[in-house]
Structure formats: structure tokens, C-alpha cells
mmCIF file of C-alpha atoms in Angstrom:
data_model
loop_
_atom_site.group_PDB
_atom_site.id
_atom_site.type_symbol
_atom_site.label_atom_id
_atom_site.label_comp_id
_atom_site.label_asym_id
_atom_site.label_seq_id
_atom_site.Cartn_x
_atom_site.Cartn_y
_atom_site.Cartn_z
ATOM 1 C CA UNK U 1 91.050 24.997 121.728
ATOM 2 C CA UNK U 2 90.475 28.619 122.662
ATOM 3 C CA UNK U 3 87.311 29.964 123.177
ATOM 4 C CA UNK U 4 85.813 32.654 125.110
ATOM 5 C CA UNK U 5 82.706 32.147 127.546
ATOM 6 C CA UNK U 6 80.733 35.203 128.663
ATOM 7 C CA UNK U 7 78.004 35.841 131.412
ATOM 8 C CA UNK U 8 74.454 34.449 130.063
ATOM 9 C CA UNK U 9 71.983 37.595 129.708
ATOM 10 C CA UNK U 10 69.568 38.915 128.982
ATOM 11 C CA UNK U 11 71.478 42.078 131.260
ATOM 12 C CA UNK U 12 68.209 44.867 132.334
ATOM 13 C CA UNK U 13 69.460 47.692 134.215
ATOM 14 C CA UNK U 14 67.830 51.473 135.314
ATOM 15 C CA UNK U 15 69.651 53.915 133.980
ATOM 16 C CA UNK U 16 72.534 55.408 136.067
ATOM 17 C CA UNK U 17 72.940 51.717 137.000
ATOM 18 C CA UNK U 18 76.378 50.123 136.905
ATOM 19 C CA UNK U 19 77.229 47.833 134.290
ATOM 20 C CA UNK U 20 79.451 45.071 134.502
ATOM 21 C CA UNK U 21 79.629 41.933 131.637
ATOM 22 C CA UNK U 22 81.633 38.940 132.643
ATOM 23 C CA UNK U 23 83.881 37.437 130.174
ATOM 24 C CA UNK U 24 86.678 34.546 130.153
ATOM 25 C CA UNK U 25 88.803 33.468 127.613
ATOM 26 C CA UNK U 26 90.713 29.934 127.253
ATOM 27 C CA UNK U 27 93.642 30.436 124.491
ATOM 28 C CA UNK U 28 97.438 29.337 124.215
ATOM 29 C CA UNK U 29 99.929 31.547 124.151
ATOM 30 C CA UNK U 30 98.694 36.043 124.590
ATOM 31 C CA UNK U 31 96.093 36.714 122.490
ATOM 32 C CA UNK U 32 94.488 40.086 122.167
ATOM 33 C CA UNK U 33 90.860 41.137 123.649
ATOM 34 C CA UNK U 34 88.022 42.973 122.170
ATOM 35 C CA UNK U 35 84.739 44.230 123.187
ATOM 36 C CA UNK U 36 82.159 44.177 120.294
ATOM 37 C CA UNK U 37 78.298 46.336 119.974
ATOM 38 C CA UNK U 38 75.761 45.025 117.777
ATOM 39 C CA UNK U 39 73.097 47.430 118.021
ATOM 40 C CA UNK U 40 69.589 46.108 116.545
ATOM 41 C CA UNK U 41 69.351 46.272 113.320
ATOM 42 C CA UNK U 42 73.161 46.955 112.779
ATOM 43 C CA UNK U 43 76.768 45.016 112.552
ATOM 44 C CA UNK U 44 79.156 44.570 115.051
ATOM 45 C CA UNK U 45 81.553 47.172 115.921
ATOM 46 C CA UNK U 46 84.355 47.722 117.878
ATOM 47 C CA UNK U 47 83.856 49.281 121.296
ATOM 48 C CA UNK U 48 87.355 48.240 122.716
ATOM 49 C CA UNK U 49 90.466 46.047 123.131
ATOM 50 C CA UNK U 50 93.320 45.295 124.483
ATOM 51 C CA UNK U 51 96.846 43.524 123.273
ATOM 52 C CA UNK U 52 98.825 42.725 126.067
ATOM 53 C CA UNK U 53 98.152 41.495 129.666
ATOM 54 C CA UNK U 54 97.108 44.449 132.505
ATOM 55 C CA UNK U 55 95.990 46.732 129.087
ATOM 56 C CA UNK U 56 92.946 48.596 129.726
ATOM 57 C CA UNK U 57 90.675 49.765 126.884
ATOM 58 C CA UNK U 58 88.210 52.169 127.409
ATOM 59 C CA UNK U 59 85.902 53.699 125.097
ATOM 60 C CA UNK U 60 82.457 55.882 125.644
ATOM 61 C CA UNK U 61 82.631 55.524 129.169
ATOM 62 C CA UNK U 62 83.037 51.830 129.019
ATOM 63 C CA UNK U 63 86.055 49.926 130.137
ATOM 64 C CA UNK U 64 88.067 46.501 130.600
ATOM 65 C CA UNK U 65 91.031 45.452 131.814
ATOM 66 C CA UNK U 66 93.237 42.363 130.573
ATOM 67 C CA UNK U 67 94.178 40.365 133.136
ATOM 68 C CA UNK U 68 96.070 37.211 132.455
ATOM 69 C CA UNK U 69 96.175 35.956 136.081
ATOM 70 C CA UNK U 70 92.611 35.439 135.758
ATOM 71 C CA UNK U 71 91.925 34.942 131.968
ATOM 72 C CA UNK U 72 89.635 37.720 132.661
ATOM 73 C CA UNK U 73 88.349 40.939 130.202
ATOM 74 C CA UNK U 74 85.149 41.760 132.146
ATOM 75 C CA UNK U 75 83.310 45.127 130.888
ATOM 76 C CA UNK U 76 81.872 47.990 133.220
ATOM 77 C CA UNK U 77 80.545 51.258 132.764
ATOM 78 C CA UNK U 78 79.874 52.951 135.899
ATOM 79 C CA UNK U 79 76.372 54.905 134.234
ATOM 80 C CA UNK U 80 74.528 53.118 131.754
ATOM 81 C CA UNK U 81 72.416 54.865 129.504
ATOM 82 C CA UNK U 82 69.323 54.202 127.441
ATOM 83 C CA UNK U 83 71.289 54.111 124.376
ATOM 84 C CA UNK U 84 73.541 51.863 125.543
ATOM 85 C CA UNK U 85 70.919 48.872 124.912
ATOM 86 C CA UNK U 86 72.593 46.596 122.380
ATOM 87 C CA UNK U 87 74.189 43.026 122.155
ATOM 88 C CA UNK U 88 77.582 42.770 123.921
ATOM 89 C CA UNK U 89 79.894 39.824 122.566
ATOM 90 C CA UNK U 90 83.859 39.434 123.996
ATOM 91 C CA UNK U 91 86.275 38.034 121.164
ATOM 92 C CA UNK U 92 89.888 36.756 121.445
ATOM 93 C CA UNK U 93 91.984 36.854 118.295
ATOM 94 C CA UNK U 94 95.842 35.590 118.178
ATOM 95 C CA UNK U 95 98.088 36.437 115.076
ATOM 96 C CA UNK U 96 99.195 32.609 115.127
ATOM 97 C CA UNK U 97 95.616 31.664 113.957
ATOM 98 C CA UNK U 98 95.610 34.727 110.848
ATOM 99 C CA UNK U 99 93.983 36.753 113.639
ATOM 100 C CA UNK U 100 90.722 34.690 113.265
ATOM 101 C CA UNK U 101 87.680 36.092 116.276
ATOM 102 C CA UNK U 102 86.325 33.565 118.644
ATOM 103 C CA UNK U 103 83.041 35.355 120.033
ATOM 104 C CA UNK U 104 81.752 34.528 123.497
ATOM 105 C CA UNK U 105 77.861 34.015 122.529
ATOM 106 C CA UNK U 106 76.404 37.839 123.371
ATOM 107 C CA UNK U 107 75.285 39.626 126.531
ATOM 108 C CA UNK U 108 71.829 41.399 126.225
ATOM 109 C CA UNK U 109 71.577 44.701 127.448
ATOM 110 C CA UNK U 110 68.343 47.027 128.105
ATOM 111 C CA UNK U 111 68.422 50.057 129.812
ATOM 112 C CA UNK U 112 65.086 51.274 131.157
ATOM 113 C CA UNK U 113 65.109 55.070 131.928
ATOM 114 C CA UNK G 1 86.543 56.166 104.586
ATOM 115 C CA UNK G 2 83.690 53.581 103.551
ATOM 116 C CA UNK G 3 82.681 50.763 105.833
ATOM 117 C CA UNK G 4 81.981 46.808 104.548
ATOM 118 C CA UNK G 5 79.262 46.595 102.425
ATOM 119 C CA UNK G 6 77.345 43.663 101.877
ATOM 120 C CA UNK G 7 73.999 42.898 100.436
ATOM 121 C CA UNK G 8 71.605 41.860 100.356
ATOM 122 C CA UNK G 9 70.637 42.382 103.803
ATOM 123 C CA UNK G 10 67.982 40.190 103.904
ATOM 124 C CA UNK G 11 67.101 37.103 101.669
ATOM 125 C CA UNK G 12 64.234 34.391 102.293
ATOM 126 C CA UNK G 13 64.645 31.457 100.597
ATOM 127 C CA UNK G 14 62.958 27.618 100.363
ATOM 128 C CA UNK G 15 65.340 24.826 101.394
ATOM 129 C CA UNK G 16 67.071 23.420 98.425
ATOM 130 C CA UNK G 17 67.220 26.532 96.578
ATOM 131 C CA UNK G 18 70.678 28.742 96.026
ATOM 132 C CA UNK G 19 71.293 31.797 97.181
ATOM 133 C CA UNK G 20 74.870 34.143 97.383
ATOM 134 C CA UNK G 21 75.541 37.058 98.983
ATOM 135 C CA UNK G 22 78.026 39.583 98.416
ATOM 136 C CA UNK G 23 80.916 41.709 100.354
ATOM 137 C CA UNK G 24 82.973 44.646 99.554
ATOM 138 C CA UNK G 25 85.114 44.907 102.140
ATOM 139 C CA UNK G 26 87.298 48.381 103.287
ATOM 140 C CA UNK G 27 89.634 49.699 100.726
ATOM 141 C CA UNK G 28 93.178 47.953 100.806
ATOM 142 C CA UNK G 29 91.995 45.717 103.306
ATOM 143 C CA UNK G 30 93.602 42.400 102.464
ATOM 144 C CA UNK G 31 92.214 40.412 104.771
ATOM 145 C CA UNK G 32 88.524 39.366 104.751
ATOM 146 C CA UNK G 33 86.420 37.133 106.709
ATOM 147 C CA UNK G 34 82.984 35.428 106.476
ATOM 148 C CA UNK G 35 81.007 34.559 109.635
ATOM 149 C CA UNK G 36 77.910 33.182 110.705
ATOM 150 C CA UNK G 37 75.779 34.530 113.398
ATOM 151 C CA UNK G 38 73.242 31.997 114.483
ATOM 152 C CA UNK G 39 70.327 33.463 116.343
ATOM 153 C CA UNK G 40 71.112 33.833 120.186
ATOM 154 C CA UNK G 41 74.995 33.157 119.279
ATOM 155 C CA UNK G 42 77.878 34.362 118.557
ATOM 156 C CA UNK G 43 79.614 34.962 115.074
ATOM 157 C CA UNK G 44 81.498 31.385 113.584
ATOM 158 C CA UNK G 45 83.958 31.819 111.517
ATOM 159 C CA UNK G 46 83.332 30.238 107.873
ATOM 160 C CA UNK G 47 86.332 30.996 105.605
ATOM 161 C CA UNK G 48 89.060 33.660 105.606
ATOM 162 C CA UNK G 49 91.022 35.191 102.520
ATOM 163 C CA UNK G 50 94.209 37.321 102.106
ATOM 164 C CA UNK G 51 93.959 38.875 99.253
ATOM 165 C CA UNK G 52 92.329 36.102 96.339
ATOM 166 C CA UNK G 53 94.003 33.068 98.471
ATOM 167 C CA UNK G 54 92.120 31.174 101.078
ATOM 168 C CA UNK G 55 93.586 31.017 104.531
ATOM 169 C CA UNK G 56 91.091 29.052 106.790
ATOM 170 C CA UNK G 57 88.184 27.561 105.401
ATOM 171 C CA UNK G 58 88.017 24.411 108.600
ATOM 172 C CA UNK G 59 84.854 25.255 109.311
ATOM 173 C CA UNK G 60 82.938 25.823 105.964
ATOM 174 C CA UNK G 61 80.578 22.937 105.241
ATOM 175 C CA UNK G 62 82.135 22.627 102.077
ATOM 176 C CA UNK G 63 79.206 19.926 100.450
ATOM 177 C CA UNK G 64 76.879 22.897 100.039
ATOM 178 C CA UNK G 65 78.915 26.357 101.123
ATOM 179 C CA UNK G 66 81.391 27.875 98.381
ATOM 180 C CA UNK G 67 83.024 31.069 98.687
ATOM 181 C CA UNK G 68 85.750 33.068 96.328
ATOM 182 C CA UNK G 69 87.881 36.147 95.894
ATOM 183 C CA UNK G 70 88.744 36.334 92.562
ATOM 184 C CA UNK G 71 90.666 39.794 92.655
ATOM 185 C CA UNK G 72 91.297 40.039 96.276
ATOM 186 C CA UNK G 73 88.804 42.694 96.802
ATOM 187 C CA UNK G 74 85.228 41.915 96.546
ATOM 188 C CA UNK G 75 84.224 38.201 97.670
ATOM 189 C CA UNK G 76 80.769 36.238 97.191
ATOM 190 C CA UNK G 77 79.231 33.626 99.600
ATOM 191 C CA UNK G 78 76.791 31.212 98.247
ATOM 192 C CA UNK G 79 74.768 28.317 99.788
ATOM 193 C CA UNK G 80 73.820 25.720 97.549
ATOM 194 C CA UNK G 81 71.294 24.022 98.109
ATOM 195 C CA UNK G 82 70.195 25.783 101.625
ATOM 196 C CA UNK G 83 68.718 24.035 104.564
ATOM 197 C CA UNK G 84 66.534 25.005 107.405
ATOM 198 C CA UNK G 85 69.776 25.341 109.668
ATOM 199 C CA UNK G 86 71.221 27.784 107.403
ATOM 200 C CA UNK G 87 69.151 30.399 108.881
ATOM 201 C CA UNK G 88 71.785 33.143 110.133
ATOM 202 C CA UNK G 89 72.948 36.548 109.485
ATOM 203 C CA UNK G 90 75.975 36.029 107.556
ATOM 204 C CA UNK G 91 78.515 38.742 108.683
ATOM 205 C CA UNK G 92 81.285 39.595 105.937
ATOM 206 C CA UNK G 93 84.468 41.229 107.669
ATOM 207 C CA UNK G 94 87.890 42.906 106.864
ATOM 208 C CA UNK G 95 91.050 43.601 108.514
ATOM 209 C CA UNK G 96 94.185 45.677 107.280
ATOM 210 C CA UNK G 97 97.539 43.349 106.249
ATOM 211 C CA UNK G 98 99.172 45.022 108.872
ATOM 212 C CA UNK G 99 101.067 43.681 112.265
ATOM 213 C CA UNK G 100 100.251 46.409 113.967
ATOM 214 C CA UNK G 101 96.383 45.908 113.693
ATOM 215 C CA UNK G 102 94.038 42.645 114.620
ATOM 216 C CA UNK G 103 90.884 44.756 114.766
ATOM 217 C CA UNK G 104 88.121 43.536 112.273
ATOM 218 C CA UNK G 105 85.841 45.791 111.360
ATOM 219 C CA UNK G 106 82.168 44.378 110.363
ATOM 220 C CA UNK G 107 79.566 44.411 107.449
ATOM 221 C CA UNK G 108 75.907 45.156 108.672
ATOM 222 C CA UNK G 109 75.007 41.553 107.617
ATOM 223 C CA UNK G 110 73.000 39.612 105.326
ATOM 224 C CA UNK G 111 69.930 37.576 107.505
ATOM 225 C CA UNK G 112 68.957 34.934 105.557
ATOM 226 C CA UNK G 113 65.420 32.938 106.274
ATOM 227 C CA UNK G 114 65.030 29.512 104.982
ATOM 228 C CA UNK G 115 61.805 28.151 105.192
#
């Protein structure tokens, strides 16, 4: 079935530090690619996506690209910031399936300054 | 525009007691999902609606889990009677009818504690 599998945290960097968050997905057919925050306390939002294979979204500095050769959607920043500590989760959704999100399991992120 | 409201946001509870919890999803969003977050994991989907008919509901353990949407807007989880393993922030979500959009966008959560 399809499923997403992301790199095991917890994730501590130093600010400035560059950021990257390893996620793969397993899924028939081209589904689309998203890059969820869950800040403490708070629900999940949308940071980014992407629809179609060699998309890129980008989004307060943060980026990934969708690349189907490698059933790959990794995220990177290139200056992490303090406030950029949160809960990072990769999701796959195909309109075949009523768009339904299968979450990797979460990447923790601190920043220390 | 208003976000997904839900509430309570948190609920503690002894196993084999009830409990619901409530969502409100975005204006003339049709589409609305239920999740569970599991501590240290990510969301499961539990059930999903377009407007007051159920769409998916695979993975809802159905002896003890309910869920409805009786006018396609507002919907109400409930968990009767809870167990320990229940303990989860349930995440309410909603998504526009639309082709051109998949993205979800998410309630701030209900953590529920059974004990």
C-alpha cells in the first residue's frame, strides 16, 4: 500500500546550520507531496507541496523537490532558525484514494542559538 | 477566513467512560477528515466525509468509535467506551471539493488522556 517513511529524529542543529529531512514515499500511480509543521502546542499546517514529478515547493526559506526517479521529497533549508523548532511530518495524498494523507511518523527539530 | 475549530482541546477520561469531540471545519469545505495522532507518530486516518456522506471509514474501530455529519458542516467524534490505547490527539481536518486543491488544512486538536 502506499506509505511514506521519513528520517528517524530527534533533528538538533546550531542555528545558521543546514537543514535537511529525509523522506520517501511508496504509492501507485503520481501522487502529490506535502511538507507539514506542528509547532508545540499547535496543529499541523502546511509548509509546502508539490503535484507533479521535478515540482519544487518552497516556502519560508524551506524547500523540496519531487523527484520520481527516486521516490524522494527530502526538505532543506540552508539557515535554520530558532523558531524553526517544531515537528516535521512528509504526507502523500492521491485523488484516487478521496485525497486521504499518509504521514511519515515526524522529524524533531531543535534549533539551539 | 476562519481556520478548523475543534474542542475540546483537551479531555481526560477513565477507561470505559464516553467521551465526543467536536469539529467545525472551514466554510464550504466539503470535505472533512478525522485523524489520530498517536504520541511519537504520525496522524491515521479514522473516517472521511463529503458533505453528510461517509467516504472512508476502513480504519475506524467501529465496536467503540462512531462519527457523523448530519448537515455536512459540523461533525462529532465520540469514543465509547474508551480504552487506555485511545490516548491521542484527535486531529479534525477539511479540504475544499475542488480538483484543483488536495491541501488539508488542520484543527489544533483535541488530546485526549485515558487513564
Amino acid at each position: 500500500g502506499d506509505s511514506v517513511t521519513q528520517m528517524e529524529g530527534p533533528v538538533t542543529l546550531s542555528e545558521e546550520a543546514f537543514l535537511t529531512i529525509n523522506c520517501t514515499y511508496t504509492a501507485t500511480g503520481y501522487p502529490s507531496l506535502f511538507w507539514y509543521v506542528q509547532y508545540p502546542g499547535e496543529g499541523l499546517q502546511l509548509l509546502l507541496k508539490a503535484t507533479k514529478a521535478d515540482d519544487k515547493g518552497s516556502n519560508k526559506g524551506f524547500e523540496a523537490t519531487y523527484r520520481k526517479e527516486t521516490t524522494s521529497f527530502h526538505l532543506e533549508k540552508g539557515s535554520v532558525q530558532v523558531s524553526d523548532s517544531a515537528v516535521y511530518f512528509c504526507a502523500l495524498s492521491k485523488k484516487n484514494t478521496g485525497n486521504q494523507f499518509y504521514f511519515g511518523t515526524g522529524t524533531s527539530l531543535t534549533v539551539i542559538p | 477566513e476562519a481556520g478548523v475549530a475543534q474542542s475540546p482541546r483537551y479531555k481526560i477520561i477513565e477507561k470505559r467512560q464516553s467521551v465526543a469531540f467536536w469539529c467545525n471545519p472551514i466554510s464550504g469545505h466539503a470535505t472533512l477528515y478525522w485523524y489520530q495522532q498517536i504520541l511519537g507518530q504520525g496522524p491515521k486516518l479514522l473516517i472521511q466525509f463529503q458533505n453528510n456522506g461517509v467516504v472512508d471509514d476502513s480504519q475506524l474501530p467501529k465496536d467503540r468509535f462512531s462519527a457523523e455529519r448530519l448537515k455536512g458542516v459540523d461533525s462529532t467524534l465520540k469514543i465509547q467506551p474508551a480504552k487506555l490505547e485511545d490516548s491521542a490527539v484527535y486531529l479534525c481536518a477539511s479540504r475544499r471539493n475542488d480538483l484543483s486543491t488536495d491541501t488539508q488544512y488542520f484543527g489544533p486538536g483535541t488530546r485526549l488522556t485515558v487513564l
